[in-house]
CSV table of C-alpha atoms in Angstrom, one decimal:
chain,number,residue,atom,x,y,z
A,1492,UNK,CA,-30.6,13.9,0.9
A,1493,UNK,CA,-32.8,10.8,2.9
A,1494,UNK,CA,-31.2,8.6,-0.1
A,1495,UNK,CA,-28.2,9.5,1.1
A,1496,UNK,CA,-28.9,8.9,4.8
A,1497,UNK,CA,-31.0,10.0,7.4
A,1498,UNK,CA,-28.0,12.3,8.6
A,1499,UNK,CA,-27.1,13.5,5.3
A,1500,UNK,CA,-23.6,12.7,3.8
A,1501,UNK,CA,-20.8,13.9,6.0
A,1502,UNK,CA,-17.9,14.1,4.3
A,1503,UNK,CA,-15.4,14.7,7.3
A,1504,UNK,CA,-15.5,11.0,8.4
A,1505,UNK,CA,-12.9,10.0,6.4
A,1506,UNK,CA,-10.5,12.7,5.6
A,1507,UNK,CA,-7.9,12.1,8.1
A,1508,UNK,CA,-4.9,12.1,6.0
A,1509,UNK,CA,-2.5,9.0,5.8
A,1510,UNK,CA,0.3,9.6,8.5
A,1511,UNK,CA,3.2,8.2,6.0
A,1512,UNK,CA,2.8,8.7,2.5
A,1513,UNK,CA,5.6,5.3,2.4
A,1514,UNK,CA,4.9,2.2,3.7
A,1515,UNK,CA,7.6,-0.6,5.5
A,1516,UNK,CA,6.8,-3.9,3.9
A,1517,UNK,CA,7.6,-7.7,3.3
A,1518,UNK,CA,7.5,-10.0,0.8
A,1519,UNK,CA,5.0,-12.9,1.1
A,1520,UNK,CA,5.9,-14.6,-1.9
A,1521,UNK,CA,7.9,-14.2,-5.0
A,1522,UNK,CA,6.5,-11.8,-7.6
A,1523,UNK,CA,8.9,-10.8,-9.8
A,1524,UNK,CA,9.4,-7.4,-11.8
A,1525,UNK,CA,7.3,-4.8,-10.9
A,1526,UNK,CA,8.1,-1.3,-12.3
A,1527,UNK,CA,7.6,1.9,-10.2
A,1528,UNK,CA,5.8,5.1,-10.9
A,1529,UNK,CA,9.0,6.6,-11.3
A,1530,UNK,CA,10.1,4.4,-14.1
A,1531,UNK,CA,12.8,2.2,-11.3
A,1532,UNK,CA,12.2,-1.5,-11.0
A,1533,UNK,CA,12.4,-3.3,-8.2
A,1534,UNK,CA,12.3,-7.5,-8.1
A,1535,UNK,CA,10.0,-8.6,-5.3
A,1536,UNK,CA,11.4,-12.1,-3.8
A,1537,UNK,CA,9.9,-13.4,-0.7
A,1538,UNK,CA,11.2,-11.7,2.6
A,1539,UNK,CA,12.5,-9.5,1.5
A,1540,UNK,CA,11.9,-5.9,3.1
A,1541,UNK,CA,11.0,-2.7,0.7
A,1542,UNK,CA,10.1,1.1,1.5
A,1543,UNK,CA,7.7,1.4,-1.2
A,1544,UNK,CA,5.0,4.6,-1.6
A,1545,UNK,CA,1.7,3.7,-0.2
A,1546,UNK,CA,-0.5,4.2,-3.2
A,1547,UNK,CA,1.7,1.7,-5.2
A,1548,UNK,CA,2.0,-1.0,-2.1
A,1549,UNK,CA,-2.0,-0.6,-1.1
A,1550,UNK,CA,-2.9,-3.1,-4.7
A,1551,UNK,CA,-0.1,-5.8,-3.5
A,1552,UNK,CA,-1.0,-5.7,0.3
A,1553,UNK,CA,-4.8,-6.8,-0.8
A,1554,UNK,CA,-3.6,-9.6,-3.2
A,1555,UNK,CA,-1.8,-11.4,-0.4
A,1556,UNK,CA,2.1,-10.4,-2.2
A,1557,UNK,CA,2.7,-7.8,0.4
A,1558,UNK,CA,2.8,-7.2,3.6
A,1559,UNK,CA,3.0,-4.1,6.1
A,1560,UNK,CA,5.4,-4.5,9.0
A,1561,UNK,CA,4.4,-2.6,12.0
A,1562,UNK,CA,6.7,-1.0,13.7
């Protein structure tokens, strides 16, 4: 447990659930095709606006394609 921490590993810290499990979002620049879990296909051009689910918009938002718009 001290290679852990002094305090142990507390797994609670981070368990809050997301609040939306879809995320609002805007195109930064033009990507192209991009297929969906679900098998649909959306074309992402820039400014445009998507509801797209979190898990699947999280990768894009990182690499600078995406955006989250805050509402």
């Amino acid at each position: 447990m001290k290679s852990i921490g002094s305090d142990g590993l507390n797994l609670a810290l981070d368990m809050k659930p997301p609040k939306s499990l879809y995320l609002e979002v805007r195109c930064v620049q033009d990507h192209g095709k991009l297929e969906m879990d679900d098998g649909e296909v959306l074309y992402l051009k820039k400014n445009n606006q998507y509801l797209m689910a979190r898990s699947q918009c999280e990768p894009l938002i990182r690499q600078g394609i995406l955006e989250q718009i805050v509402r």
